mmCIF file of C-alpha atoms and ligand atoms in Angstrom:
data_model
loop_
_atom_site.group_PDB
_atom_site.id
_atom_site.type_symbol
_atom_site.label_atom_id
_atom_site.label_comp_id
_atom_site.label_asym_id
_atom_site.label_seq_id
_atom_site.Cartn_x
_atom_site.Cartn_y
_atom_site.Cartn_z
ATOM 1 C CA MET C 1 -12.926 -19.385 -0.539
ATOM 2 C CA ILE C 2 -10.791 -19.204 2.599
ATOM 3 C CA ALA C 3 -12.488 -21.127 5.452
ATOM 4 C CA ALA C 4 -14.913 -18.916 7.389
ATOM 5 C CA THR C 5 -12.852 -19.134 10.583
ATOM 6 C CA LYS C 6 -9.595 -18.096 8.900
ATOM 7 C CA SER C 7 -8.420 -14.513 8.869
ATOM 8 C CA CYS C 8 -6.429 -12.560 6.329
ATOM 9 C CA LEU C 9 -3.690 -9.963 6.502
ATOM 10 C CA ALA C 10 -3.379 -7.616 3.519
ATOM 11 C CA ILE C 11 -0.371 -5.384 2.879
ATOM 12 C CA SER C 12 -1.126 -2.314 0.806
ATOM 13 C CA GLY C 13 0.365 0.833 -0.600
ATOM 14 C CA GLY C 14 -1.921 3.432 -2.162
ATOM 15 C CA VAL C 15 -4.294 3.380 -5.118
ATOM 16 C CA GLY C 16 -3.499 -0.037 -6.723
ATOM 17 C CA GLY C 17 -3.417 -1.921 -3.433
ATOM 18 C CA ALA C 18 -6.567 -0.220 -2.148
ATOM 19 C CA LYS C 19 -8.570 -1.683 -5.044
ATOM 20 C CA LEU C 20 -7.857 -5.246 -3.927
ATOM 21 C CA VAL C 21 -8.321 -4.262 -0.284
ATOM 22 C CA LEU C 22 -11.843 -3.119 -1.157
ATOM 23 C CA GLY C 23 -12.517 -6.436 -2.900
ATOM 24 C CA LEU C 24 -11.241 -8.346 0.135
ATOM 25 C CA SER C 25 -13.422 -6.259 2.444
ATOM 26 C CA CYS C 26 -16.457 -7.368 0.406
ATOM 27 C CA GLN C 27 -15.493 -11.029 0.892
ATOM 28 C CA LEU C 28 -14.389 -11.117 4.522
ATOM 29 C CA GLN C 29 -16.123 -10.222 7.756
ATOM 30 C CA ALA C 30 -14.732 -7.225 9.602
ATOM 31 C CA ASP C 31 -12.954 -9.316 12.246
ATOM 32 C CA LYS C 32 -11.318 -11.512 9.576
ATOM 33 C CA LEU C 33 -9.370 -8.864 7.709
ATOM 34 C CA THR C 34 -6.502 -6.658 8.890
ATOM 35 C CA ILE C 35 -5.096 -4.200 6.406
ATOM 36 C CA VAL C 36 -1.588 -2.864 6.963
ATOM 37 C CA ALA C 37 -0.785 0.321 5.049
ATOM 38 C CA ASN C 38 2.668 1.564 4.126
ATOM 39 C CA THR C 39 3.642 4.743 5.958
ATOM 40 C CA GLY C 40 6.996 5.301 4.229
ATOM 41 C CA ASP C 41 5.214 7.838 1.980
ATOM 42 C CA ASP C 42 4.171 9.930 4.994
ATOM 43 C CA PHE C 43 5.546 13.422 5.330
ATOM 44 C CA ASP C 44 5.147 16.694 7.147
ATOM 45 C CA HIS C 45 3.751 19.384 4.896
ATOM 46 C CA LEU C 46 2.420 22.842 5.776
ATOM 47 C CA GLY C 47 2.472 21.835 9.433
ATOM 48 C CA PHE C 48 0.388 18.676 8.863
ATOM 49 C CA THR C 49 1.300 15.012 9.097
ATOM 50 C CA ILE C 50 0.088 13.548 5.805
ATOM 51 C CA CYS C 51 -0.301 9.764 5.428
ATOM 52 C CA PRO C 52 -1.214 9.268 1.757
ATOM 53 C CA ASP C 53 -1.470 5.463 1.655
ATOM 54 C CA LEU C 54 -3.443 5.205 4.890
ATOM 55 C CA ASP C 55 -5.815 7.879 3.588
ATOM 56 C CA THR C 56 -6.196 6.281 0.167
ATOM 57 C CA VAL C 57 -7.147 2.940 1.742
ATOM 58 C CA MET C 58 -9.383 4.651 4.311
ATOM 59 C CA TYR C 59 -11.255 6.719 1.699
ATOM 60 C CA THR C 60 -11.563 3.680 -0.578
ATOM 61 C CA LEU C 61 -13.105 1.562 2.205
ATOM 62 C CA ALA C 62 -15.440 4.426 3.149
ATOM 63 C CA ASP C 63 -16.452 4.852 -0.511
ATOM 64 C CA LEU C 64 -15.158 8.415 -0.419
ATOM 65 C CA ALA C 65 -12.142 8.105 -2.735
ATOM 66 C CA ASP C 66 -11.999 10.169 -5.889
ATOM 67 C CA ARG C 67 -12.959 7.761 -8.647
ATOM 68 C CA GLU C 68 -10.612 9.102 -11.289
ATOM 69 C CA SER C 69 -7.343 9.578 -9.403
ATOM 70 C CA GLY C 70 -7.971 7.028 -6.636
ATOM 71 C CA TRP C 71 -6.509 9.387 -4.002
ATOM 72 C CA GLY C 72 -8.180 12.260 -2.177
ATOM 73 C CA GLN C 73 -11.941 12.569 -1.810
ATOM 74 C CA THR C 74 -14.704 12.509 -4.377
ATOM 75 C CA GLY C 75 -16.618 15.762 -4.944
ATOM 76 C CA GLU C 76 -13.656 17.671 -3.528
ATOM 77 C CA THR C 77 -13.479 21.485 -3.528
ATOM 78 C CA TRP C 78 -10.226 23.459 -3.586
ATOM 79 C CA GLN C 79 -10.882 26.753 -1.747
ATOM 80 C CA PHE C 80 -8.020 26.149 0.691
ATOM 81 C CA LEU C 81 -5.545 25.476 -2.127
ATOM 82 C CA SER C 82 -6.656 28.619 -4.031
ATOM 83 C CA ALA C 83 -6.330 30.774 -0.929
ATOM 84 C CA LEU C 84 -2.941 29.197 -0.232
ATOM 85 C CA GLU C 85 -1.776 30.012 -3.748
ATOM 86 C CA GLN C 86 -2.839 33.623 -3.337
ATOM 87 C CA LEU C 87 -0.718 33.833 -0.197
ATOM 88 C CA GLY C 88 2.291 32.394 -2.012
ATOM 89 C CA GLY C 89 2.142 29.034 -0.170
ATOM 90 C CA ASP C 90 3.337 25.678 -1.520
ATOM 91 C CA THR C 91 0.618 24.185 -3.754
ATOM 92 C CA TRP C 92 2.445 21.356 -5.535
ATOM 93 C CA PHE C 93 0.801 18.833 -3.206
ATOM 94 C CA GLN C 94 -2.923 19.149 -3.743
ATOM 95 C CA LEU C 95 -4.906 19.232 -0.552
ATOM 96 C CA GLY C 96 -8.654 19.425 -1.101
ATOM 97 C CA ASP C 97 -10.950 21.033 1.468
ATOM 98 C CA LYS C 98 -12.521 17.764 2.645
ATOM 99 C CA ASP C 99 -9.183 15.955 2.678
ATOM 100 C CA LEU C 100 -7.724 18.801 4.707
ATOM 101 C CA ALA C 101 -10.081 17.977 7.575
ATOM 102 C CA THR C 102 -8.440 14.541 7.851
ATOM 103 C CA HIS C 103 -4.973 16.090 8.077
ATOM 104 C CA VAL C 104 -6.113 18.665 10.632
ATOM 105 C CA VAL C 105 -7.688 16.025 12.888
ATOM 106 C CA ARG C 106 -4.804 13.568 12.522
ATOM 107 C CA SER C 107 -2.130 16.212 13.135
ATOM 108 C CA SER C 108 -3.840 17.720 16.156
ATOM 109 C CA GLU C 109 -4.403 14.274 17.731
ATOM 110 C CA LEU C 110 -0.770 13.281 17.075
ATOM 111 C CA ASN C 111 0.341 16.578 18.599
ATOM 112 C CA LYS C 112 -1.643 15.690 21.731
ATOM 113 C CA GLY C 113 0.486 12.543 22.012
ATOM 114 C CA LYS C 114 -1.787 9.910 20.458
ATOM 115 C CA LEU C 115 -0.217 7.147 18.385
ATOM 116 C CA LEU C 116 -0.819 7.007 14.634
ATOM 117 C CA SER C 117 -2.572 3.649 15.047
ATOM 118 C CA GLN C 118 -4.965 5.136 17.624
ATOM 119 C CA VAL C 119 -5.705 8.138 15.422
ATOM 120 C CA THR C 120 -6.223 5.840 12.423
ATOM 121 C CA HIS C 121 -8.646 3.724 14.463
ATOM 122 C CA ASP C 122 -10.607 6.836 15.471
ATOM 123 C CA LEU C 123 -10.717 8.210 11.922
ATOM 124 C CA CYS C 124 -11.926 4.827 10.627
ATOM 125 C CA GLN C 125 -14.646 4.732 13.285
ATOM 126 C CA SER C 126 -15.809 8.213 12.301
ATOM 127 C CA LEU C 127 -16.009 7.086 8.677
ATOM 128 C CA ASN C 128 -17.858 3.905 9.671
ATOM 129 C CA ILE C 129 -15.132 1.569 8.420
ATOM 130 C CA LYS C 130 -15.583 -1.848 10.011
ATOM 131 C CA HIS C 131 -12.441 -3.677 8.875
ATOM 132 C CA LYS C 132 -9.180 -3.121 10.760
ATOM 133 C CA LEU C 133 -6.869 -0.663 9.030
ATOM 134 C CA VAL C 134 -3.518 -0.105 10.725
ATOM 135 C CA PRO C 135 -0.353 1.795 9.825
ATOM 136 C CA MET C 136 2.696 -0.459 9.509
ATOM 137 C CA THR C 137 4.298 1.404 12.424
ATOM 138 C CA ASP C 138 3.645 4.151 14.950
ATOM 139 C CA ASP C 139 7.236 5.325 14.419
ATOM 140 C CA ARG C 140 8.459 7.612 11.677
ATOM 141 C CA VAL C 141 9.866 5.888 8.618
ATOM 142 C CA ALA C 142 10.545 7.972 5.503
ATOM 143 C CA THR C 143 11.170 6.550 2.051
ATOM 144 C CA LEU C 144 14.032 8.298 0.298
ATOM 145 C CA ILE C 145 14.622 8.150 -3.434
ATOM 146 C CA HIS C 146 18.238 8.084 -4.555
ATOM 147 C CA CYS C 147 18.535 9.658 -7.989
ATOM 148 C CA GLN C 148 21.136 8.839 -10.625
ATOM 149 C CA SER C 149 22.104 12.529 -10.424
ATOM 150 C CA GLY C 150 23.248 11.901 -6.831
ATOM 151 C CA GLU C 151 20.346 13.847 -5.341
ATOM 152 C CA VAL C 152 18.306 12.212 -2.570
ATOM 153 C CA LEU C 153 14.624 13.135 -2.594
ATOM 154 C CA ALA C 154 11.870 12.739 -0.022
ATOM 155 C CA PHE C 155 9.290 10.393 -1.552
ATOM 156 C CA GLN C 156 6.510 12.928 -2.158
ATOM 157 C CA HIS C 157 8.979 15.358 -3.724
ATOM 158 C CA TYR C 158 9.988 12.621 -6.162
ATOM 159 C CA PHE C 159 6.473 11.301 -6.732
ATOM 160 C CA VAL C 160 4.205 14.350 -6.781
ATOM 161 C CA ARG C 161 6.388 17.451 -7.102
ATOM 162 C CA ASP C 162 8.831 15.976 -9.648
ATOM 163 C CA HIS C 163 6.279 13.635 -11.312
ATOM 164 C CA CYS C 164 8.628 10.625 -10.922
ATOM 165 C CA GLU C 165 10.830 12.142 -13.632
ATOM 166 C CA PRO C 166 14.303 11.762 -12.030
ATOM 167 C CA ALA C 167 16.002 8.492 -12.957
ATOM 168 C CA ILE C 168 16.603 6.510 -9.779
ATOM 169 C CA SER C 169 19.608 4.508 -8.625
ATOM 170 C CA GLY C 170 17.984 3.153 -5.448
ATOM 171 C CA TYR C 171 15.795 3.817 -2.438
ATOM 172 C CA SER C 172 16.123 3.622 1.319
ATOM 173 C CA PHE C 173 13.904 3.873 4.370
ATOM 174 C CA SER C 174 15.131 6.352 6.913
ATOM 175 C CA GLY C 175 14.209 5.410 10.495
ATOM 176 C CA ILE C 176 13.453 1.764 9.644
ATOM 177 C CA ASP C 177 16.157 0.348 11.935
ATOM 178 C CA SER C 178 14.576 1.772 15.075
ATOM 179 C CA ALA C 179 10.920 1.383 13.992
ATOM 180 C CA ASN C 180 8.617 -1.317 15.331
ATOM 181 C CA ARG C 181 5.477 -2.831 13.932
ATOM 182 C CA CYS C 182 2.349 -1.218 15.347
ATOM 183 C CA PRO C 183 0.493 -3.469 17.822
ATOM 184 C CA GLY C 184 -2.394 -4.270 15.437
ATOM 185 C CA PHE C 185 0.066 -5.486 12.790
ATOM 186 C CA SER C 186 1.867 -7.764 15.287
ATOM 187 C CA ARG C 187 -1.482 -9.062 16.605
ATOM 188 C CA ALA C 188 -2.564 -10.009 13.079
ATOM 189 C CA LEU C 189 0.703 -11.898 12.524
ATOM 190 C CA GLN C 190 0.242 -13.767 15.822
ATOM 191 C CA ASP C 191 -3.412 -14.622 15.159
ATOM 192 C CA PRO C 192 -3.597 -18.450 15.260
ATOM 193 C CA ASP C 193 -6.415 -18.276 12.687
ATOM 194 C CA LEU C 194 -4.351 -16.378 10.136
ATOM 195 C CA GLY C 195 -4.996 -18.171 6.840
ATOM 196 C CA ALA C 196 -3.508 -15.833 4.230
ATOM 197 C CA ILE C 197 -1.017 -12.995 3.913
ATOM 198 C CA ILE C 198 -1.770 -11.072 0.750
ATOM 199 C CA ILE C 199 0.615 -8.536 -0.729
ATOM 200 C CA CYS C 200 -1.671 -6.327 -2.788
ATOM 201 C CA PRO C 201 -0.651 -5.056 -6.249
ATOM 202 C CA SER C 202 1.439 -2.201 -4.886
ATOM 203 C CA ASN C 203 4.903 -0.947 -5.791
ATOM 204 C CA PRO C 204 7.275 -3.688 -4.509
ATOM 205 C CA PHE C 205 10.150 -1.247 -3.844
ATOM 206 C CA VAL C 206 8.568 1.761 -2.184
ATOM 207 C CA SER C 207 5.185 0.490 -0.943
ATOM 208 C CA VAL C 208 5.764 -3.134 0.078
ATOM 209 C CA ALA C 209 9.465 -3.227 1.044
ATOM 210 C CA PRO C 210 9.063 -0.676 3.879
ATOM 211 C CA VAL C 211 6.462 -2.986 5.456
ATOM 212 C CA LEU C 212 8.466 -6.185 4.984
ATOM 213 C CA ASP C 213 11.702 -4.564 6.188
ATOM 214 C CA LEU C 214 10.198 -3.530 9.533
ATOM 215 C CA ASP C 215 11.570 -5.536 12.434
ATOM 216 C CA ASP C 216 11.554 -9.242 11.649
ATOM 217 C CA THR C 217 8.391 -8.981 9.532
ATOM 218 C CA ALA C 218 9.768 -10.714 6.430
ATOM 219 C CA GLU C 219 11.231 -13.540 8.563
ATOM 220 C CA LEU C 220 7.988 -14.009 10.510
ATOM 221 C CA MET C 221 5.970 -14.142 7.312
ATOM 222 C CA THR C 222 8.418 -16.548 5.678
ATOM 223 C CA GLU C 223 8.168 -18.934 8.633
ATOM 224 C CA HIS C 224 4.402 -18.534 9.006
ATOM 225 C CA ALA C 225 2.168 -21.481 8.167
ATOM 226 C CA ALA C 226 -0.221 -19.155 6.307
ATOM 227 C CA PRO C 227 0.596 -18.809 2.611
ATOM 228 C CA VAL C 228 2.100 -15.506 1.518
ATOM 229 C CA ILE C 229 0.759 -14.437 -1.860
ATOM 230 C CA ALA C 230 1.771 -11.391 -3.906
ATOM 231 C CA VAL C 231 -0.311 -9.946 -6.724
ATOM 232 C CA SER C 232 1.785 -8.441 -9.504
ATOM 233 C CA PRO C 233 1.410 -4.676 -9.908
ATOM 234 C CA ILE C 234 2.902 -5.006 -13.398
ATOM 235 C CA VAL C 235 0.698 -6.218 -16.243
ATOM 236 C CA ALA C 236 2.072 -6.687 -19.753
ATOM 237 C CA GLY C 237 5.209 -4.790 -18.773
ATOM 238 C CA VAL C 238 3.321 -1.733 -17.554
ATOM 239 C CA ALA C 239 2.526 -0.546 -14.039
ATOM 240 C CA LEU C 240 -1.206 0.032 -13.835
ATOM 241 C CA LYS C 241 -0.518 2.970 -11.518
ATOM 242 C CA GLY C 242 2.653 4.762 -10.509
ATOM 243 C CA PRO C 243 6.335 4.433 -11.401
ATOM 244 C CA ALA C 244 7.051 0.738 -10.659
ATOM 245 C CA ALA C 245 7.867 -0.192 -14.290
ATOM 246 C CA LYS C 246 10.015 2.920 -14.795
ATOM 247 C CA MET C 247 11.868 2.207 -11.551
ATOM 248 C CA MET C 248 12.501 -1.387 -12.617
ATOM 249 C CA ALA C 249 14.035 -0.272 -15.902
ATOM 250 C CA GLU C 250 16.237 2.251 -14.099
ATOM 251 C CA LEU C 251 17.304 -0.403 -11.578
ATOM 252 C CA ASN C 252 18.234 -2.716 -14.484
ATOM 253 C CA MET C 253 15.477 -5.218 -13.805
ATOM 254 C CA PRO C 254 13.109 -6.542 -16.436
ATOM 255 C CA SER C 255 9.863 -4.514 -16.276
ATOM 256 C CA SER C 256 7.564 -7.498 -16.140
ATOM 257 C CA ALA C 257 5.490 -9.545 -13.715
ATOM 258 C CA LEU C 258 8.311 -12.115 -13.747
ATOM 259 C CA GLY C 259 10.739 -9.308 -12.868
ATOM 260 C CA VAL C 260 8.584 -8.564 -9.786
ATOM 261 C CA ALA C 261 8.579 -12.240 -8.771
ATOM 262 C CA GLU C 262 12.376 -12.408 -9.255
ATOM 263 C CA TYR C 263 12.831 -9.305 -7.124
ATOM 264 C CA TYR C 264 10.794 -10.842 -4.263
ATOM 265 C CA ALA C 265 12.660 -14.163 -4.569
ATOM 266 C CA ASP C 266 15.997 -12.378 -4.493
ATOM 267 C CA ARG C 267 15.331 -9.910 -1.674
ATOM 268 C CA TYR C 268 13.085 -12.143 0.468
ATOM 269 C CA PRO C 269 14.112 -15.767 -0.250
ATOM 270 C CA GLY C 270 11.331 -18.236 0.542
ATOM 271 C CA LEU C 271 8.783 -15.525 1.429
ATOM 272 C CA LEU C 272 6.290 -16.010 -1.375
ATOM 273 C CA ASP C 273 4.265 -19.208 -1.611
ATOM 274 C CA GLY C 274 2.102 -17.911 -4.423
ATOM 275 C CA PHE C 275 2.333 -15.262 -7.121
ATOM 276 C CA VAL C 276 -0.642 -13.908 -9.047
ATOM 277 C CA LEU C 277 -0.129 -12.794 -12.647
ATOM 278 C CA ASP C 278 -2.539 -11.301 -15.132
ATOM 279 C CA LEU C 279 -3.851 -13.328 -18.095
ATOM 280 C CA ALA C 280 -1.714 -11.087 -20.309
ATOM 281 C CA ASP C 281 1.403 -12.504 -18.593
ATOM 282 C CA ALA C 282 0.380 -16.182 -18.679
ATOM 283 C CA SER C 283 3.555 -17.058 -20.598
ATOM 284 C CA GLU C 284 5.645 -16.054 -17.538
ATOM 285 C CA ALA C 285 3.935 -18.530 -15.187
ATOM 286 C CA ILE C 286 6.395 -21.385 -15.772
ATOM 287 C CA ALA C 287 9.389 -19.143 -14.973
ATOM 288 C CA VAL C 288 7.577 -17.956 -11.818
ATOM 289 C CA GLN C 289 7.094 -21.580 -10.782
ATOM 290 C CA ALA C 290 10.814 -22.193 -11.275
ATOM 291 C CA LEU C 291 11.425 -19.532 -8.596
ATOM 292 C CA GLY C 292 9.647 -21.791 -6.084
ATOM 293 C CA MET C 293 6.281 -20.011 -6.084
ATOM 294 C CA VAL C 294 2.965 -21.409 -7.234
ATOM 295 C CA PRO C 295 1.664 -19.171 -10.022
ATOM 296 C CA LEU C 296 -1.993 -18.211 -10.414
ATOM 297 C CA VAL C 297 -3.016 -16.668 -13.730
ATOM 298 C CA VAL C 298 -6.254 -14.679 -13.534
ATOM 299 C CA LYS C 299 -7.573 -11.277 -14.556
ATOM 300 C CA THR C 300 -5.836 -8.830 -12.209
ATOM 301 C CA VAL C 301 -6.799 -5.559 -13.888
ATOM 302 C CA MET C 302 -9.512 -4.046 -11.689
ATOM 303 C CA THR C 303 -11.595 -1.427 -13.462
ATOM 304 C CA SER C 304 -14.876 -2.018 -11.612
ATOM 305 C CA LEU C 305 -16.120 -3.150 -8.208
ATOM 306 C CA PRO C 306 -17.031 -6.620 -9.589
ATOM 307 C CA ASP C 307 -13.401 -6.900 -10.847
ATOM 308 C CA ARG C 308 -12.124 -6.129 -7.341
ATOM 309 C CA GLN C 309 -14.487 -8.656 -5.789
ATOM 310 C CA GLN C 310 -13.576 -11.324 -8.344
ATOM 311 C CA LEU C 311 -9.816 -10.890 -7.840
ATOM 312 C CA ALA C 312 -10.327 -11.025 -4.063
ATOM 313 C CA LYS C 313 -12.321 -14.275 -4.462
ATOM 314 C CA ASP C 314 -9.649 -15.747 -6.745
ATOM 315 C CA VAL C 315 -6.818 -14.845 -4.366
ATOM 316 C CA LEU C 316 -8.670 -16.182 -1.282
ATOM 317 C CA LYS C 317 -9.488 -19.445 -3.066
ATOM 318 C CA PHE C 318 -5.814 -19.694 -4.090
ATOM 319 C CA ALA C 319 -4.796 -19.147 -0.448
ATOM 320 C CA SER C 320 -7.039 -21.926 0.774
ATOM 321 C CA GLU C 321 -5.695 -24.288 -1.934
ATOM 322 C CA LEU C 322 -2.124 -23.441 -0.899
ATOM 323 C CA CYS C 323 -3.073 -24.107 2.748
ATOM 324 C CA GLN C 324 -4.231 -27.591 1.817
ATOM 325 C CA ALA C 325 -1.255 -28.344 -0.449
HETATM 326 N N1 FO1 K 1 -0.874 12.403 -5.704
HETATM 327 C C1 FO1 K 1 -0.578 13.201 -6.760
HETATM 328 O O1 FO1 K 1 -0.181 12.695 -7.809
HETATM 329 N N2 FO1 K 1 -0.696 14.584 -6.672
HETATM 330 C C2 FO1 K 1 -1.126 15.196 -5.548
HETATM 331 O O2 FO1 K 1 -1.199 16.430 -5.492
HETATM 332 C C3 FO1 K 1 -1.485 14.352 -4.420
HETATM 333 C C4 FO1 K 1 -2.001 14.888 -3.254
HETATM 334 C C5 FO1 K 1 -2.413 14.031 -2.218
HETATM 335 C C6 FO1 K 1 -2.996 14.541 -1.060
HETATM 336 C C7 FO1 K 1 -3.384 13.708 -0.036
HETATM 337 C C8 FO1 K 1 -3.191 12.333 -0.160
HETATM 338 O O3 FO1 K 1 -3.571 11.513 0.843
HETATM 339 C C9 FO1 K 1 -2.617 11.802 -1.307
HETATM 340 C C10 FO1 K 1 -2.230 12.643 -2.351
HETATM 341 N N3 FO1 K 1 -1.665 12.134 -3.523
HETATM 342 C C11 FO1 K 1 -1.334 12.952 -4.558
HETATM 343 C C12 FO1 K 1 -1.440 10.698 -3.678
HETATM 344 C C13 FO1 K 1 -0.166 10.200 -3.058
HETATM 345 O O4 FO1 K 1 0.797 11.121 -2.762
HETATM 346 C C14 FO1 K 1 0.454 9.019 -3.815
HETATM 347 O O5 FO1 K 1 -0.490 8.311 -4.555
HETATM 348 C C15 FO1 K 1 1.085 8.029 -2.876
HETATM 349 O O6 FO1 K 1 1.996 8.544 -1.996
HETATM 350 C C16 FO1 K 1 1.710 6.864 -3.635
HETATM 351 O O7 FO1 K 1 1.201 5.722 -3.062
#
């Protein structure tokens, strides 16, 4: 286990990352864990600012997340969506009645001039979340999906409306050049007690890269004394959630845990100190080591709360071993 005085910074996208975040929150005191959520998936829809990854992590930490899908709220009702349909409104993005309250509050507070990080803090307080959850930035960054057809799609149009069906040729992050890390993210990176930077099992291209590409984040992390550890979102060649494996195939990368490690090594040389693979991918550990990362082979598939807690324990123990190495 990471020493009691050390703190941890976790980088997360949506559903897959939130599972490990929950495990980490069970292992670490509130003041020892900062969670940074990707906001490249955010978009304006029906007059609301929607922040899917922030909300997924927030609902997961508050034990409100829908257990089957991982996003939205459990026990949701859909009166708003039905009424919207009757009026001929856009219903491809499913907004439940309870979830809608989050978007109403967030949007009205942002419209009053509050920063996304302040609004996130207030929402977390209302939901009794103790650990620090911050957006990667208070500025607008939008992930764009470049399709092989030549079309460029806003992320939620690609992901939800078009069910990730278009073959992709690349991705980009509009607004990233002028965006800054939010203050809570920078504070966590400057914390002298920072003992681990954990990249949760989230999509490396569209959930993690927007965070690492902000400012000098990747450089700061690479130079940081704390070990940077990524958990593979690909197990046995399959993404446990979302289009990561399909994207890898379309981008001519091997759809494997090793392919993820190679991508990180190539795009962010020297960033990763450790790489966590599932037992099913144990045979790839030696090739991961050859990339200059220490591999850890454990069960990474998280189907229950004990699984999430166990993976969090394993990753924190790995971090403290890497600190001592
Ligand atoms: N994902 C879906 O697959 N379909 C939806 O209709 C949908 C609605 C939705 C509403 C609010 C929210 O916070 C998230 C929602 N998501 C939905 C999930 C989300 O769009 C994706 O999981 C992430 O953007 C990918 O990390």
